[in-house]
Amino acid sequence: MDIASKEILEEALNSYSGTVLYVSHDRYFINQTATRILDLTHQAIVNYIGDYDYYLEKKEELTEKYAPALSAPTETQASETGSSDSRLSWQQQKEEQARRRKQENELKKTEARIEELEKRDKEIDETLVLPDVCTNVARCTELSREKEAVLKELEELYEKWETLA
């Protein structure tokens, strides 16, 4: 879905007063529209009243409380694995969180640049139809080249956005 369509959908969902149930892998979209997250875990449904950030923050705590694992490790199994595994797991979690934050920041920068370029493309189109500009061959050529460069960069950014979203 392109950015403009996505923004329109977000606005529609946020202004709708009824209930909407949807499934999405787009974390940014979920964070912008969701007010409640249902997680199907260990044959139970855990209800998170809040956005996606709240879900990430409370997931482990509420899952343990309301949907305990079917086969929790015993104390001897836990002591056999040792603290090095938990430290490694913690380190991996931190690295994953850092990677996610970096990707989300990159996504925001990409979306901002796309918005900027789409605005410039529209400005060029509006300028090209002005009577004093459309009769000026040099100015038309200059604007056409700029529009071509803008469209090329937009195409690259759309592909980048698709991989990040």
XYZ file of N, CA, C and O in Angstrom:
660
model
N 0.849 -1.160 0.000
C 0.000 0.000 0.000
C 0.906 1.239 0.000
O 1.864 1.299 0.761
N 0.577 2.210 -0.833
C 1.421 3.400 -0.867
C 1.155 4.277 0.361
O 0.188 4.069 1.090
N 2.004 5.236 0.592
C 1.946 6.048 1.811
C 0.648 6.829 1.902
O 0.020 6.898 2.962
N 0.234 7.427 0.796
C -0.995 8.234 0.811
C -2.195 7.368 1.189
O -3.020 7.768 2.033
N -2.309 6.199 0.602
C -3.423 5.290 0.913
C -3.364 4.846 2.369
O -4.384 4.756 3.048
N -2.160 4.582 2.819
C -1.973 4.150 4.208
C -2.416 5.247 5.176
O -3.093 4.977 6.168
N -2.050 6.495 4.878
C -2.440 7.616 5.739
C -3.951 7.812 5.744
O -4.544 8.091 6.785
N -4.578 7.649 4.593
C -6.035 7.783 4.509
C -6.706 6.687 5.338
O -7.655 6.953 6.080
N -6.188 5.459 5.225
C -6.731 4.350 6.007
C -6.549 4.605 7.503
O -7.462 4.372 8.298
N -5.372 5.097 7.903
C -5.127 5.413 9.316
C -6.124 6.447 9.817
O -6.702 6.280 10.901
N -6.341 7.502 9.048
C -7.300 8.547 9.435
C -8.695 7.975 9.580
O -9.399 8.269 10.543
N -9.092 7.140 8.608
C -10.426 6.548 8.650
C -10.594 5.659 9.880
O -11.610 5.733 10.573
N -9.595 4.832 10.163
C -9.682 3.953 11.328
C -9.697 4.744 12.631
O -10.435 4.419 13.560
N -8.886 5.787 12.703
C -8.818 6.579 13.934
C -10.076 7.405 14.162
O -10.439 7.677 15.307
N -10.764 7.801 13.098
C -11.980 8.598 13.276
C -13.224 7.721 13.435
O -14.252 8.195 13.885
N -13.114 6.439 13.090
C -14.242 5.516 13.210
C -14.479 5.197 14.679
O -13.549 4.863 15.419
N -15.734 5.305 15.129
C -16.020 5.110 16.547
C -16.379 3.665 16.889
O -16.470 3.316 18.051
N -16.571 2.828 15.893
C -16.920 1.435 16.132
C -15.697 0.577 16.376
O -14.592 1.065 16.634
N -15.890 -0.723 16.275
C -14.820 -1.689 16.496
C -14.334 -2.230 15.159
O -15.138 -2.562 14.296
N -13.029 -2.305 15.011
C -12.421 -2.874 13.810
C -11.389 -3.903 14.270
O -10.558 -3.616 15.122
N -11.471 -5.083 13.713
C -10.489 -6.127 13.997
C -9.666 -6.318 12.733
O -10.216 -6.569 11.672
N -8.349 -6.135 12.845
C -7.489 -6.328 11.680
C -6.201 -7.005 12.084
O -5.822 -7.015 13.241
N -5.543 -7.592 11.103
C -4.254 -8.242 11.295
C -3.260 -7.518 10.403
O -3.535 -7.286 9.234
N -2.123 -7.137 10.963
C -1.105 -6.431 10.184
C 0.272 -6.782 10.708
O 0.456 -7.040 11.893
N 1.244 -6.758 9.809
C 2.634 -6.956 10.190
C 3.371 -5.628 10.243
O 4.542 -5.579 10.591
N 2.686 -4.549 9.903
C 3.289 -3.224 9.876
C 3.196 -2.608 11.273
O 2.142 -2.145 11.703
N 4.299 -2.606 11.979
C 4.312 -2.131 13.372
C 3.927 -0.666 13.482
O 3.228 -0.261 14.402
N 4.411 0.139 12.560
C 4.089 1.572 12.594
C 2.585 1.767 12.442
O 1.964 2.527 13.179
N 1.973 1.083 11.495
C 0.538 1.180 11.255
C -0.236 0.757 12.496
O -1.177 1.427 12.913
N 0.149 -0.357 13.095
C -0.522 -0.846 14.306
C -0.405 0.194 15.413
O -1.383 0.505 16.091
N 0.786 0.737 15.592
C 1.011 1.712 16.655
C 0.166 2.969 16.448
O -0.263 3.593 17.409
N -0.075 3.337 15.197
C -0.846 4.541 14.899
C -2.346 4.329 15.054
O -3.075 5.280 15.309
N -2.827 3.085 14.905
C -4.271 2.857 14.851
C -4.830 2.005 15.987
O -5.989 2.167 16.348
N -4.055 1.114 16.530
C -4.584 0.168 17.523
C -4.729 0.801 18.894
O -3.883 1.566 19.336
N -5.824 0.456 19.562
C -6.027 0.864 20.950
C -6.108 -0.368 21.852
O -6.188 -0.251 23.065
N -6.073 -1.537 21.206
C -6.147 -2.791 21.949
C -5.515 -3.878 21.089
O -5.773 -3.960 19.896
N -4.682 -4.704 21.702
C -4.003 -5.782 20.983
C -4.394 -7.105 21.636
O -4.326 -7.233 22.865
N -4.800 -8.071 20.823
C -5.111 -9.406 21.310
C -3.998 -10.336 20.841
O -3.705 -10.401 19.655
N -3.388 -11.055 21.779
C -2.284 -11.950 21.471
C -2.718 -13.374 21.786
O -3.104 -13.679 22.908
N -2.646 -14.237 20.782
C -2.981 -15.646 20.984
C -1.689 -16.366 21.355
O -0.821 -16.574 20.529
N -1.573 -16.733 22.645
C -0.347 -17.323 23.160
C -0.673 -18.514 24.041
O -1.525 -18.412 24.927
N 0.015 -19.612 23.835
C -0.143 -20.807 24.683
C -1.613 -21.186 24.850
O -2.082 -21.405 25.958
N -2.323 -21.217 23.770
C -3.740 -21.586 23.745
C -4.587 -20.675 24.637
O -5.575 -21.103 25.218
N -4.188 -19.420 24.750
C -4.948 -18.439 25.519
C -4.886 -17.099 24.787
O -3.997 -16.865 23.979
N -5.844 -16.249 25.090
C -5.852 -14.909 24.512
C -5.464 -13.930 25.612
O -6.080 -13.909 26.673
N -4.422 -13.140 25.342
C -3.992 -12.121 26.292
C -4.375 -10.777 25.696
O -4.046 -10.473 24.550
N -5.086 -9.969 26.480
C -5.627 -8.690 26.035
C -4.729 -7.556 26.527
O -4.477 -7.430 27.718
N -4.240 -6.722 25.612
C -3.407 -5.567 25.948
C -4.183 -4.318 25.572
O -4.441 -4.084 24.395
N -4.562 -3.524 26.551
C -5.279 -2.286 26.284
C -4.231 -1.200 26.080
O -3.659 -0.680 27.029
N -3.967 -0.882 24.828
C -2.957 0.113 24.493
C -2.458 -0.105 23.079
O -2.948 -0.979 22.350
N -1.469 0.674 22.694
C -0.930 0.579 21.336
C 0.166 -0.493 21.272
O 0.401 -1.236 22.229
N 0.841 -0.558 20.142
C 1.856 -1.596 19.922
C 3.045 -1.438 20.865
O 3.596 -2.423 21.351
N 3.444 -0.200 21.167
C 4.549 0.018 22.107
C 4.208 -0.545 23.482
O 5.049 -1.155 24.149
N 2.957 -0.334 23.934
C 2.526 -0.870 25.219
C 2.569 -2.404 25.180
O 3.017 -3.053 26.123
N 2.107 -2.974 24.088
C 2.139 -4.423 23.913
C 3.558 -4.957 24.075
O 3.808 -5.913 24.800
N 4.524 -4.330 23.390
C 5.908 -4.779 23.492
C 6.425 -4.662 24.926
O 7.172 -5.517 25.402
N 6.025 -3.593 25.601
C 6.490 -3.342 26.960
C 5.947 -4.379 27.947
O 6.664 -4.833 28.828
N 4.698 -4.772 27.785
C 4.032 -5.631 28.767
C 3.904 -7.098 28.352
O 3.417 -7.915 29.119
N 4.317 -7.437 27.147
C 4.086 -8.779 26.604
C 4.566 -9.894 27.533
O 3.805 -10.781 27.899
N 5.806 -9.858 27.914
C 6.363 -10.938 28.727
C 5.652 -11.038 30.085
O 5.271 -12.116 30.518
N 5.456 -9.890 30.718
C 4.836 -9.867 32.044
C 3.409 -10.425 32.018
O 3.065 -11.295 32.824
N 2.594 -9.959 31.085
C 1.204 -10.400 31.044
C 1.051 -11.810 30.500
O 0.153 -12.544 30.903
N 1.921 -12.224 29.609
C 1.853 -13.590 29.089
C 2.125 -14.588 30.213
O 1.424 -15.593 30.343
N 3.130 -14.319 31.036
C 3.431 -15.209 32.163
C 2.273 -15.250 33.154
O 1.975 -16.292 33.717
N 1.607 -14.118 33.338
C 0.525 -14.036 34.316
C -0.751 -14.723 33.829
O -1.384 -15.460 34.575
N -1.136 -14.484 32.566
C -2.424 -14.962 32.068
C -2.359 -16.172 31.150
O -3.366 -16.829 30.924
N -1.193 -16.469 30.603
C -1.068 -17.624 29.709
C 0.260 -18.324 29.966
O 1.157 -18.288 29.139
N 0.408 -18.969 31.134
C 1.683 -19.627 31.428
C 1.969 -20.723 30.400
O 1.062 -21.324 29.854
N 3.240 -20.946 30.169
C 3.659 -21.958 29.187
C 3.153 -23.329 29.611
O 3.071 -23.642 30.801
N 2.834 -24.145 28.643
C 2.315 -25.476 28.943
C 3.367 -26.370 29.592
O 3.060 -27.188 30.444
N 4.597 -26.198 29.196
C 5.665 -27.019 29.779
C 6.788 -26.094 30.232
O 7.780 -25.926 29.549
N 6.609 -25.512 31.397
C 7.625 -24.611 31.935
C 8.818 -25.432 32.390
O 8.668 -26.532 32.924
N 10.036 -24.943 32.196
C 11.220 -25.699 32.618
C 11.278 -25.826 34.134
O 10.884 -24.912 34.854
N 11.762 -26.945 34.584
C 11.895 -27.169 36.019
C 13.101 -26.402 36.538
O 13.923 -25.921 35.763
N 13.240 -26.333 37.854
C 14.350 -25.593 38.447
C 15.689 -26.212 38.067
O 16.657 -25.503 37.816
N 15.753 -27.550 38.001
C 17.029 -28.188 37.658
C 17.399 -27.899 36.211
O 18.557 -27.662 35.913
N 16.399 -27.886 35.315
C 16.677 -27.566 33.918
C 17.169 -26.124 33.810
O 18.092 -25.829 33.065
N 16.542 -25.239 34.565
C 16.927 -23.832 34.522
C 18.346 -23.639 35.052
O 19.118 -22.868 34.504
N 18.697 -24.357 36.138
C 20.037 -24.183 36.687
C 21.094 -24.811 35.782
O 22.233 -24.366 35.756
N 20.725 -25.845 35.018
C 21.670 -26.476 34.106
C 22.047 -25.547 32.963
O 23.176 -25.548 32.497
N 21.103 -24.752 32.496
C 21.405 -23.854 31.384
C 22.328 -22.736 31.831
O 23.116 -22.236 31.041
N 22.226 -22.351 33.096
C 23.154 -21.365 33.640
C 22.799 -19.942 33.262
O 21.903 -19.680 32.480
N 23.532 -19.014 33.852
C 23.250 -17.598 33.623
C 23.829 -17.103 32.308
O 23.422 -16.067 31.810
N 24.778 -17.823 31.728
C 25.368 -17.376 30.462
C 24.330 -17.373 29.347
O 24.343 -16.494 28.495
N 23.401 -18.354 29.363
C 22.343 -18.376 28.362
C 21.420 -17.169 28.521
O 21.036 -16.549 27.545
N 21.075 -16.851 29.761
C 20.190 -15.702 29.965
C 20.898 -14.405 29.586
O 20.279 -13.487 29.054
N 22.191 -14.325 29.848
C 22.949 -13.142 29.473
C 23.006 -13.022 27.956
O 22.828 -11.962 27.393
N 23.226 -14.150 27.293
C 23.262 -14.165 25.833
C 21.887 -13.783 25.282
O 21.782 -12.978 24.368
N 20.861 -14.348 25.880
C 19.507 -14.025 25.449
C 19.233 -12.539 25.644
O 18.662 -11.896 24.775
N 19.643 -11.987 26.766
C 19.453 -10.563 27.043
C 20.212 -9.735 26.016
O 19.685 -8.752 25.499
N 21.448 -10.129 25.721
C 22.259 -9.413 24.728
C 21.601 -9.479 23.354
O 21.535 -8.479 22.651
N 21.086 -10.640 22.992
C 20.405 -10.787 21.706
C 19.154 -9.909 21.655
O 18.859 -9.305 20.630
N 18.439 -9.854 22.765
C 17.239 -9.013 22.818
C 17.608 -7.545 22.626
O 16.934 -6.822 21.893
N 18.660 -7.108 23.293
C 19.094 -5.714 23.165
C 19.513 -5.400 21.726
O 19.198 -4.342 21.192
N 20.239 -6.332 21.110
C 20.660 -6.133 19.725
C 19.454 -6.065 18.791
O 19.411 -5.235 17.886
N 18.473 -6.926 19.037
C 17.261 -6.928 18.217
C 16.481 -5.620 18.403
O 15.979 -5.040 17.439
N 16.387 -5.157 19.643
C 15.703 -3.888 19.903
C 16.412 -2.735 19.207
O 15.769 -1.868 18.611
N 17.723 -2.728 19.255
C 18.498 -1.680 18.585
C 18.293 -1.743 17.079
O 18.116 -0.722 16.415
N 18.291 -2.949 16.528
C 18.069 -3.119 15.093
C 16.677 -2.621 14.702
O 16.508 -1.925 13.719
N 15.669 -2.956 15.524
C 14.297 -2.506 15.254
C 14.181 -0.989 15.315
O 13.540 -0.376 14.470
N 14.800 -0.391 16.343
C 14.758 1.078 16.465
C 15.404 1.740 15.257
O 14.893 2.716 14.712
N 16.540 1.183 14.841
C 17.237 1.728 13.676
C 16.363 1.618 12.433
O 16.261 2.556 11.639
N 15.704 0.470 12.265
C 14.837 0.268 11.107
C 13.645 1.227 11.157
O 13.265 1.800 10.134
N 13.052 1.420 12.336
C 11.919 2.335 12.461
C 12.341 3.773 12.164
O 11.610 4.521 11.514
N 13.522 4.158 12.641
C 14.024 5.501 12.344
C 14.272 5.677 10.853
O 13.947 6.725 10.277
N 14.845 4.664 10.241
C 15.088 4.704 8.793
C 13.767 4.802 8.034
O 13.651 5.534 7.058
N 12.763 4.083 8.510
C 11.438 4.131 7.887
C 10.850 5.541 7.986
O 10.321 6.075 7.007
N 10.963 6.163 9.151
C 10.441 7.521 9.330
C 11.162 8.509 8.416
O 10.533 9.374 7.797
N 12.488 8.386 8.323
C 13.254 9.274 7.444
C 12.850 9.071 5.994
O 12.713 10.039 5.232
N 12.671 7.818 5.599
C 12.274 7.505 4.225
C 10.899 8.083 3.921
O 10.687 8.696 2.875
N 9.962 7.918 4.849
C 8.614 8.455 4.645
C 8.633 9.980 4.548
O 7.930 10.563 3.722
N 9.449 10.617 5.376
C 9.541 12.082 5.334
C 10.115 12.542 3.997
O 9.619 13.516 3.394
N 11.141 11.859 3.513
C 11.745 12.226 2.229
C 10.766 11.979 1.076
O 10.680 12.794 0.148
N 10.012 10.900 1.136
C 9.000 10.615 0.112
C 7.960 11.730 0.092
O 7.591 12.229 -0.978
N 7.511 12.127 1.250
C 6.520 13.205 1.341
C 7.069 14.497 0.736
O 6.387 15.195 -0.021
N 8.309 14.789 1.050
C 8.980 15.981 0.532
C 9.065 15.947 -1.004
O 8.758 16.935 -1.679
N 9.469 14.810 -1.533
C 9.614 14.677 -2.986
C 8.262 14.687 -3.703
O 8.138 15.252 -4.790
N 7.250 14.064 -3.096
C 5.915 14.090 -3.701
C 5.392 15.527 -3.754
O 4.762 15.932 -4.738
N 5.666 16.286 -2.712
C 5.258 17.696 -2.682
C 5.985 18.476 -3.785
O 5.374 19.276 -4.506
N 7.283 18.230 -3.932
C 8.054 18.927 -4.973
C 7.564 18.541 -6.369
O 7.473 19.401 -7.248
N 7.245 17.280 -6.567
C 6.719 16.825 -7.856
C 5.424 17.566 -8.196
O 5.240 18.020 -9.329
N 4.575 17.718 -7.225
C 3.314 18.443 -7.425
C 3.593 19.919 -7.751
O 2.967 20.501 -8.641
N 4.550 20.509 -7.044
C 4.914 21.913 -7.305
C 5.436 22.093 -8.732
O 5.104 23.070 -9.405
N 6.254 21.152 -9.178
C 6.788 21.228 -10.546
C 5.645 21.160 -11.556
O 5.606 21.946 -12.507
N 4.714 20.226 -11.351
C 3.568 20.113 -12.253
C 2.768 21.414 -12.302
O 2.361 21.858 -13.378
N 2.547 22.020 -11.144
C 1.796 23.275 -11.090
C 2.558 24.412 -11.766
O 1.969 25.275 -12.404
N 3.869 24.402 -11.641
C 4.698 25.441 -12.254
C 4.736 25.295 -13.773
O 4.711 26.288 -14.497
N 4.789 24.056 -14.254
C 4.891 23.812 -15.692
C 3.672 24.311 -16.476
O 3.790 24.607 -17.666
N 2.530 24.423 -15.829
C 1.330 24.876 -16.548
C 1.131 26.386 -16.504
O 0.212 26.902 -17.129
N 1.995 27.075 -15.781
C 1.890 28.540 -15.749
C 2.233 29.113 -17.122
O 3.190 28.664 -17.771
N 1.478 30.113 -17.587
C 1.690 30.666 -18.928
C 3.110 31.178 -19.176
O 3.677 30.921 -20.241
N 3.703 31.869 -18.222
C 5.044 32.410 -18.448
C 6.128 31.329 -18.416
O 7.207 31.509 -18.964
N 5.843 30.175 -17.792
C 6.821 29.089 -17.722
C 6.704 28.164 -18.935
O 7.715 27.776 -19.518
N 5.478 27.830 -19.317
C 5.313 26.859 -20.412
C 5.773 27.425 -21.758
O 6.040 26.661 -22.686
N 5.935 28.723 -21.864
C 6.459 29.309 -23.105
C 7.969 29.487 -23.068
O 8.583 29.804 -24.078
N 8.578 29.274 -21.914
C 10.017 29.410 -21.737
C 10.654 28.015 -21.852
O 10.609 27.209 -20.920
N 11.263 27.743 -22.998
C 11.815 26.414 -23.279
C 12.905 26.028 -22.283
O 12.937 24.894 -21.784
N 13.779 26.948 -21.971
C 14.871 26.651 -21.041
C 14.322 26.285 -19.660
O 14.785 25.318 -19.025
N 13.342 27.033 -19.180
C 12.750 26.778 -17.857
C 11.997 25.440 -17.863
O 12.077 24.675 -16.902
N 11.280 25.152 -18.943
C 10.557 23.875 -19.056
C 11.533 22.702 -19.042
O 11.285 21.684 -18.389
N 12.628 22.843 -19.756
C 13.636 21.787 -19.796
C 14.230 21.558 -18.413
O 14.393 20.422 -17.958
N 14.527 22.661 -17.745
C 15.102 22.577 -16.395
C 14.128 21.882 -15.436
O 14.515 20.980 -14.671
N 12.862 22.279 -15.487
C 11.855 21.674 -14.614
C 11.614 20.204 -14.974
O 11.415 19.369 -14.084
N 11.641 19.887 -16.251
C 11.449 18.496 -16.677
C 12.577 17.611 -16.167
O 12.343 16.478 -15.733
N 13.788 18.109 -16.227
C 14.934 17.337 -15.710
C 14.823 17.142 -14.192
O 15.110 16.061 -13.669
N 14.425 18.213 -13.518
C 14.261 18.099 -12.068
C 13.155 17.097 -11.734
O 13.305 16.275 -10.834
N 12.054 17.148 -12.478
C 10.947 16.207 -12.246
C 11.413 14.776 -12.479
O 11.077 13.873 -11.707
N 12.193 14.556 -13.514
C 12.719 13.227 -13.813
C 13.585 12.724 -12.654
O 13.478 11.570 -12.233
N 14.431 13.586 -12.121
C 15.287 13.211 -10.991
C 14.455 12.911 -9.748
O 14.729 11.944 -9.015
N 13.422 13.723 -9.525
C 12.536 13.518 -8.374
C 11.827 12.177 -8.502
O 11.769 11.398 -7.538
N 11.303 11.885 -9.676
C 10.589 10.622 -9.879
C 11.515 9.415 -9.729
O 11.112 8.385 -9.191
N 12.735 9.548 -10.194
C 13.702 8.447 -10.053
C 14.005 8.194 -8.571
O 14.014 7.051 -8.114
N 14.246 9.268 -7.831
C 14.521 9.108 -6.400
C 13.299 8.563 -5.670
O 13.431 7.724 -4.770
N 12.114 9.027 -6.063
C 10.882 8.515 -5.447
C 10.741 7.009 -5.670
O 10.382 6.274 -4.737
N 11.020 6.556 -6.868
C 10.921 5.132 -7.171
C 11.855 4.324 -6.265
O 11.470 3.294 -5.707
N 13.081 4.817 -6.093
C 14.044 4.134 -5.221
C 13.568 4.130 -3.770
O 13.690 3.130 -3.063
N 13.009 5.264 -3.343
C 12.526 5.360 -1.969
C 11.307 4.478 -1.730
O 11.156 3.911 -0.638
N 10.427 4.352 -2.732
C 9.271 3.458 -2.589
C 9.742 2.025 -2.384
O 9.204 1.303 -1.534
N 10.755 1.606 -3.137
C 11.284 0.251 -2.979
C 11.909 0.087 -1.597
O 11.711 -0.941 -0.935
N 12.636 1.096 -1.149
C 13.249 1.037 0.183
C 12.167 0.966 1.254
O 12.255 0.205 2.212
N 11.113 1.774 1.077
C 10.011 1.797 2.046
C 9.347 0.428 2.141
O 9.023 -0.029 3.234
N 9.160 -0.229 0.988
C 8.533 -1.546 0.984
C 9.349 -2.560 1.783
O 8.790 -3.406 2.472
N 10.666 -2.474 1.690
C 11.495 -3.418 2.434
C 11.516 -3.087 3.930
O 11.619 -3.993 4.756
N 11.387 -1.817 4.279
C 11.427 -1.417 5.693
C 10.093 -1.623 6.403
O 10.070 -1.902 7.594
N 8.997 -1.447 5.677
C 7.659 -1.506 6.318
C 7.208 -2.917 6.585
O 7.677 -3.881 6.217
